[in-house]
mmCIF file of C-alpha atoms in Angstrom:
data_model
loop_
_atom_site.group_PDB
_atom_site.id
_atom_site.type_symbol
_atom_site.label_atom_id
_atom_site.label_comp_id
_atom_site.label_asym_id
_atom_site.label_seq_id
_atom_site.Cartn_x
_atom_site.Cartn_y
_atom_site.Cartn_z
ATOM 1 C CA UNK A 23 -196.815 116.595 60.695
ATOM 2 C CA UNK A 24 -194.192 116.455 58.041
ATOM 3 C CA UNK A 25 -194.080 115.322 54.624
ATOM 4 C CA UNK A 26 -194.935 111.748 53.719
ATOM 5 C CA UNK A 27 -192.511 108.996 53.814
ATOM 6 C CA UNK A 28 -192.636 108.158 49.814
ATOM 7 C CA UNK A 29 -191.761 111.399 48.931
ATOM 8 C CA UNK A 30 -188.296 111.018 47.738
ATOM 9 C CA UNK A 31 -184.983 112.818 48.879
ATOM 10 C CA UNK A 32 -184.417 116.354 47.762
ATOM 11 C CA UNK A 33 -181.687 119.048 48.862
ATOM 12 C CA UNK A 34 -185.289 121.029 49.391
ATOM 13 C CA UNK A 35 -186.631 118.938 51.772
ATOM 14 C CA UNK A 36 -183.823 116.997 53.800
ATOM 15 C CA UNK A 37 -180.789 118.170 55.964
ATOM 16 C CA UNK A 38 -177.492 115.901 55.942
ATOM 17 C CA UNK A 39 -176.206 115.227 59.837
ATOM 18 C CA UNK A 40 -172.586 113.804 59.958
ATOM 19 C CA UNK A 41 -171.729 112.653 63.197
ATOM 20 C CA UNK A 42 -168.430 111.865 65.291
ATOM 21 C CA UNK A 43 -166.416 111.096 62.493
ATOM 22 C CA UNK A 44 -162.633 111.285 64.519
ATOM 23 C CA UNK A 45 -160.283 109.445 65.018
ATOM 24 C CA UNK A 46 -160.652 107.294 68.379
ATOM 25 C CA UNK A 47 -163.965 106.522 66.923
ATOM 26 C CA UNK A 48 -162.874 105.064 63.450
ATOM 27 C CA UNK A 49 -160.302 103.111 65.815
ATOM 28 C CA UNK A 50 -163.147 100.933 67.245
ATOM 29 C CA UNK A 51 -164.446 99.946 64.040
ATOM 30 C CA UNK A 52 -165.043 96.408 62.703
ATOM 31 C CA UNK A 53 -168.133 96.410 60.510
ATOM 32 C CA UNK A 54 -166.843 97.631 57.545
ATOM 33 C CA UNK A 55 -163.531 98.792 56.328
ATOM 34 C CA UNK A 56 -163.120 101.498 57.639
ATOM 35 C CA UNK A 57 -161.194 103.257 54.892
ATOM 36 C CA UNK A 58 -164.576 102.601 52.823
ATOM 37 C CA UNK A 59 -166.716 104.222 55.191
ATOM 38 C CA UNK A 60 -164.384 107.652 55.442
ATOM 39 C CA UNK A 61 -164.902 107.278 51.399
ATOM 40 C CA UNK A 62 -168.552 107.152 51.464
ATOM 41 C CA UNK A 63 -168.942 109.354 53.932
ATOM 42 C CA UNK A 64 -166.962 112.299 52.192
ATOM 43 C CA UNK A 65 -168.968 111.224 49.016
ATOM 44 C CA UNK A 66 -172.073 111.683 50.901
ATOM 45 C CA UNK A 67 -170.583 115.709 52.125
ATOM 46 C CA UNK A 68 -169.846 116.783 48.467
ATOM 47 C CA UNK A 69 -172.737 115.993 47.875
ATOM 48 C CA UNK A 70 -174.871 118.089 50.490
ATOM 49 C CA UNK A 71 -172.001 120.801 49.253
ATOM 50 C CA UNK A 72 -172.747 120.630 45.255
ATOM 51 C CA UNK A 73 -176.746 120.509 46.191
ATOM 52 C CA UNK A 74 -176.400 123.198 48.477
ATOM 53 C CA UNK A 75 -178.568 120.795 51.184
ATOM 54 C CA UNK A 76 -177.845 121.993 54.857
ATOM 55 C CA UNK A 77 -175.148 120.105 56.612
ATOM 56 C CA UNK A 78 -174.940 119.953 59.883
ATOM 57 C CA UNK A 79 -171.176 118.726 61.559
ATOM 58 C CA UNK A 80 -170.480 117.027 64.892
ATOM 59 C CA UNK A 81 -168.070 115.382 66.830
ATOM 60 C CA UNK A 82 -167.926 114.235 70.694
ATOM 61 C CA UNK A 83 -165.052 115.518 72.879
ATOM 62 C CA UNK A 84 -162.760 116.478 70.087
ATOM 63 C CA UNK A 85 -159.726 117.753 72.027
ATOM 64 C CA UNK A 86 -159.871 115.901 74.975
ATOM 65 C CA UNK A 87 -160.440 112.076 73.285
ATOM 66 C CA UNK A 88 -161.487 111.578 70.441
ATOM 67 C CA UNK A 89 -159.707 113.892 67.679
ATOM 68 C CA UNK A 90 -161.044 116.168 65.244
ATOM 69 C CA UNK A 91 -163.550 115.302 62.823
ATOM 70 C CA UNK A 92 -161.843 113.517 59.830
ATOM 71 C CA UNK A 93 -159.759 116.110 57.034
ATOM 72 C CA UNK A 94 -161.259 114.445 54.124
ATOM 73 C CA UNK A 95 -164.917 115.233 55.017
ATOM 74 C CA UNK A 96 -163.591 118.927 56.708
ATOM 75 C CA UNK A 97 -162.055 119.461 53.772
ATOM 76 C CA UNK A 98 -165.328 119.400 52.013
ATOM 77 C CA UNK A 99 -166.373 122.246 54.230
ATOM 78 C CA UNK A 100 -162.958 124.005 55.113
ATOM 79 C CA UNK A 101 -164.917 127.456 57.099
ATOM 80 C CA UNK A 102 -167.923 125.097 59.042
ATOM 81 C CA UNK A 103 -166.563 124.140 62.725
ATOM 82 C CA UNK A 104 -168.182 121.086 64.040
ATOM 83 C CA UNK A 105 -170.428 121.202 67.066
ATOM 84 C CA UNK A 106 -168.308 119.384 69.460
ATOM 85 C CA UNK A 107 -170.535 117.509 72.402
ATOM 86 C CA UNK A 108 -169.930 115.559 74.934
ATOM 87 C CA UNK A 109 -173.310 113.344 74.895
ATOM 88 C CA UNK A 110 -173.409 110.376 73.502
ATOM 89 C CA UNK A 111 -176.642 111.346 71.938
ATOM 90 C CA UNK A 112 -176.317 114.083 70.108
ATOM 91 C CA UNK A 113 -180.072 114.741 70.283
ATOM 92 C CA UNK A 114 -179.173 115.245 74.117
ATOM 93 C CA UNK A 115 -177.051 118.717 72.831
ATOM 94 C CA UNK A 116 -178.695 122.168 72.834
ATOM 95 C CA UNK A 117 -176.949 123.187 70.143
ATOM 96 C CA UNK A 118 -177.173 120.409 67.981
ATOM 97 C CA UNK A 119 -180.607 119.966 68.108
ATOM 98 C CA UNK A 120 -181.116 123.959 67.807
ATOM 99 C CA UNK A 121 -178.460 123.754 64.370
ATOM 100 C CA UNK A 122 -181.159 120.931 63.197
ATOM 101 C CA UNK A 123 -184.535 123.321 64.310
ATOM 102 C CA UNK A 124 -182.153 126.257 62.010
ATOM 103 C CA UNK A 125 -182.211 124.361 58.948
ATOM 104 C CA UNK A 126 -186.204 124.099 58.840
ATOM 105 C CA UNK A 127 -185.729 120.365 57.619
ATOM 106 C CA UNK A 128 -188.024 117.599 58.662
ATOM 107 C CA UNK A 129 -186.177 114.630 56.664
ATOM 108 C CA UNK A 130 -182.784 114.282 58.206
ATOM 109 C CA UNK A 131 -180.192 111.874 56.621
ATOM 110 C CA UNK A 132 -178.176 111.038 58.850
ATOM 111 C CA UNK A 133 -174.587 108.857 59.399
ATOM 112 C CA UNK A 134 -172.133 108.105 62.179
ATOM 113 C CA UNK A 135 -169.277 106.500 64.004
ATOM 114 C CA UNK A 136 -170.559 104.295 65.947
ATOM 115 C CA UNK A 137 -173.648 102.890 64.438
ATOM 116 C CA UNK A 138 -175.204 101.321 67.895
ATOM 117 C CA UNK A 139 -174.771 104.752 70.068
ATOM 118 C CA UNK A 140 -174.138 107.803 68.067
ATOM 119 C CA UNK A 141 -176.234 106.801 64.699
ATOM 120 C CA UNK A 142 -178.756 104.737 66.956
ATOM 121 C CA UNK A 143 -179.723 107.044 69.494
ATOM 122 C CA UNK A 144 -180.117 110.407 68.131
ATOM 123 C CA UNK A 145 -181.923 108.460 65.686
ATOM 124 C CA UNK A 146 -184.853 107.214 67.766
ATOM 125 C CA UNK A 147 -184.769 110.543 69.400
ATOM 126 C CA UNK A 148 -185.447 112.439 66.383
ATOM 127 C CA UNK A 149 -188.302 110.100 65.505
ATOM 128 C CA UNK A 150 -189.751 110.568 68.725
ATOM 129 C CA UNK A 151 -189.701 114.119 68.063
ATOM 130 C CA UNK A 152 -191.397 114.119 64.705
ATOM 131 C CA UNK A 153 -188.699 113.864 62.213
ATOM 132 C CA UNK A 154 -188.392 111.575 59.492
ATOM 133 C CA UNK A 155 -185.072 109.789 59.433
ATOM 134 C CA UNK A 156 -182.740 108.525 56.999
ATOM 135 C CA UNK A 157 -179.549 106.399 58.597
ATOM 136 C CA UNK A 158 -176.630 106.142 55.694
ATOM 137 C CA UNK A 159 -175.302 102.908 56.721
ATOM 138 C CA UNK A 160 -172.467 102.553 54.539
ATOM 139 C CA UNK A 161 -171.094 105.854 55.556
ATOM 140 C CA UNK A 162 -171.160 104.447 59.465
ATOM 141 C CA UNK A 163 -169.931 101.491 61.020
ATOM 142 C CA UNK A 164 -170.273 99.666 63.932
ATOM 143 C CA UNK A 165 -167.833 97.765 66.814
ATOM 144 C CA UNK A 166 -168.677 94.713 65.233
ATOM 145 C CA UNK A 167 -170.838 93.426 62.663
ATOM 146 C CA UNK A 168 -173.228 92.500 64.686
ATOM 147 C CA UNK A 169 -173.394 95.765 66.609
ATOM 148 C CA UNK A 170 -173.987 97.601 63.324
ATOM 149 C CA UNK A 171 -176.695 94.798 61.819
ATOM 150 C CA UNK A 172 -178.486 95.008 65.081
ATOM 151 C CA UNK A 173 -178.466 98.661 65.413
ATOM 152 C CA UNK A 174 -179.927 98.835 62.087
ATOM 153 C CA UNK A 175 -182.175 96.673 62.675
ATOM 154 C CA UNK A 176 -183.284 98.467 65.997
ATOM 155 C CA UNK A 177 -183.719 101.754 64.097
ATOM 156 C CA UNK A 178 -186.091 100.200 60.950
ATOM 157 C CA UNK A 179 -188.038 99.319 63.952
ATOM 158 C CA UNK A 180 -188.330 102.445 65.549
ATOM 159 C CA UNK A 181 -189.521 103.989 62.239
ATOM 160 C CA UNK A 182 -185.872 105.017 60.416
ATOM 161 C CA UNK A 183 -185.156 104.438 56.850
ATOM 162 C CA UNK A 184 -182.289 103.179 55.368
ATOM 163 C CA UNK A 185 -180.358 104.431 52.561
ATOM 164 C CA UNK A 186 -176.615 104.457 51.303
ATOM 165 C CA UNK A 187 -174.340 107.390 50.620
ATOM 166 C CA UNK A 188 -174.609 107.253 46.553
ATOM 167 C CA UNK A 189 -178.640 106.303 46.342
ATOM 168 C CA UNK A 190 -178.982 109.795 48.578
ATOM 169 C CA UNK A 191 -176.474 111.889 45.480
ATOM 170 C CA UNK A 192 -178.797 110.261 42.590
ATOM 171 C CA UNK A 193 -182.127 110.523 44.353
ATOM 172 C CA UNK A 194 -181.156 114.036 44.489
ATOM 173 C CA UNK A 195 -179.914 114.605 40.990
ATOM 174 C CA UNK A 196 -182.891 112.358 40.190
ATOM 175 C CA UNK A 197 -182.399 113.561 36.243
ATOM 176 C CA UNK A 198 -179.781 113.253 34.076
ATOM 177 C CA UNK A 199 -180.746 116.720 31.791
ATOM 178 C CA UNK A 200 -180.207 118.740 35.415
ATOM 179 C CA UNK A 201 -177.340 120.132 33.954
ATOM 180 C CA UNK A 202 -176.110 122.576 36.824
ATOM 181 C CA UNK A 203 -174.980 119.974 38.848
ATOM 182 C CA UNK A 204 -174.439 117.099 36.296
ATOM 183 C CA UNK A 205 -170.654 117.026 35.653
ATOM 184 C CA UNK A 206 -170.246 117.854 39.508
ATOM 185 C CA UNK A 207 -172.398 114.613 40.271
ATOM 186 C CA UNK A 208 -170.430 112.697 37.593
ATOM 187 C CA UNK A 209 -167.201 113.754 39.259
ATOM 188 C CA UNK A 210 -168.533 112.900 43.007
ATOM 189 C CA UNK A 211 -169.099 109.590 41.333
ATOM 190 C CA UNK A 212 -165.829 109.086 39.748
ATOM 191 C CA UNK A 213 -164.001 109.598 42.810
ATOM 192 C CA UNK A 214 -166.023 108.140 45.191
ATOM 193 C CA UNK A 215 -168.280 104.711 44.124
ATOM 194 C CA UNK A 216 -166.038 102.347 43.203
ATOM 195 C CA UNK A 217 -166.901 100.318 40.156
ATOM 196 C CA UNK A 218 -169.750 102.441 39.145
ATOM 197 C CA UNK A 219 -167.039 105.608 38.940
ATOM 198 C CA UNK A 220 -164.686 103.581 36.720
ATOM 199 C CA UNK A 221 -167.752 102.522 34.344
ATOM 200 C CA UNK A 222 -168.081 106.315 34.385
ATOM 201 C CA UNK A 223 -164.738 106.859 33.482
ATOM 202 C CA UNK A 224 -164.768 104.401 30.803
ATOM 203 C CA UNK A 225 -167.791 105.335 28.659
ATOM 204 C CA UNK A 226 -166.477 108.953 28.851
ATOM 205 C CA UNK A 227 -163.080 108.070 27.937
ATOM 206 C CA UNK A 228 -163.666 105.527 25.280
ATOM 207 C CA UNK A 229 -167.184 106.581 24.177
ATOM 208 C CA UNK A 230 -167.836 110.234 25.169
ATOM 209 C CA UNK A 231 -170.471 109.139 27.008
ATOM 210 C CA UNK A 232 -173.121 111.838 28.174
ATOM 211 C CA UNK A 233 -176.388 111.037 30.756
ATOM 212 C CA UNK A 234 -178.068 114.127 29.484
#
């Protein structure tokens, strides 16, 4: 039905799904800082952007509640207008689940605000429907702690697989001597992954350090 579940990520084979990033939905957040999960999740857009790997954008009732989709992560794609919804589920939305069908992708990485509705339910939808999903859950957070570990939870159940924001931008450099998108990876890195980006910064600073 689609391609087997050890097959690892490429920009080839998987589409990355951002969903409901905004503002009155990063306001309900307690799981994680939520400063670190706008961070990861704008790490996890450059890279679908430097891989060229679809990318699909989505918010829930933009102007009449929650806000536009965060500037940091539309800045990463300054011409692509979400697809504003008002389900819950985003799997529930025509056009979101035709933008999915466009990009011919059966592995969908996905992440969200909040983990328990908008991550969780198009989630178990898709894998109803024969897709193989990958939930980024430290590029989504929950109400609470709880609410985000039990969500997770839920979704490993119902088949998902999960997966954080910089394993998805090395599993799909994967080797060091790709050179076309090396220094871009490096540079996601840098800005984005905390102590591993300093490291980076160090051993090219001090040592000229060089993967390839």
């Amino acid at each position: 039905m689609f391609n087997d579940k050890s097959d690892l990520l490429t920009a080839e084979n998987s589409a990355i799904i951002l969903v409901d990033h905004q503002p009155q939905m990063l306001f309900g957040v307690q799981s994680a800082d939520r400063q670190t999960i706008i961070n990861n999740t704008v790490g996890l857009a450059k890279t679908a952007k430097v891989f060229n790997a679809p990318i699909i954008l989505t918010t829930v009732a933009a102007e009449s509640f929650s806000g536009p989709i965060h500037p940091h992560i539309q800045d990463v794609f300054p011409d692509q207008k979400p697809i504003d919804r008002t389900t819950m589920n985003s799997w529930e939305d025509e056009n979101f689940v035709e933008a999915v069908k466009k990009t011919g992708r059966k592995k969908l990485i996905m992440a969200a605000l909040w983990t328990e509705v908008c991550l969780a339910f198009p989630t178990i939808s898709a894998i109803k429907d024969g897709y193989e999903v990958y939930i980024v859950t430290d590029a989504s957070g929950g109400t609470t702690t709880e609410a985000h570990n039990m969500s997770v939870q839920r979704m490993i159940q119902a088949g998902a697989i999960p997966v954080t924001w910089l394993s998805v931008l090395l599993e799909y450099q994967r080797d060091w001597a790709h050179q076309e998108t090396y220094d871009a990876v490096l540079e996601i890195a840098m800005q984005h992954s905390g102590a591993y980006g300093a490291g980076v910064v160090y051993a090219q600073t001090m040592f000229g350090g060089h993967g390839g």
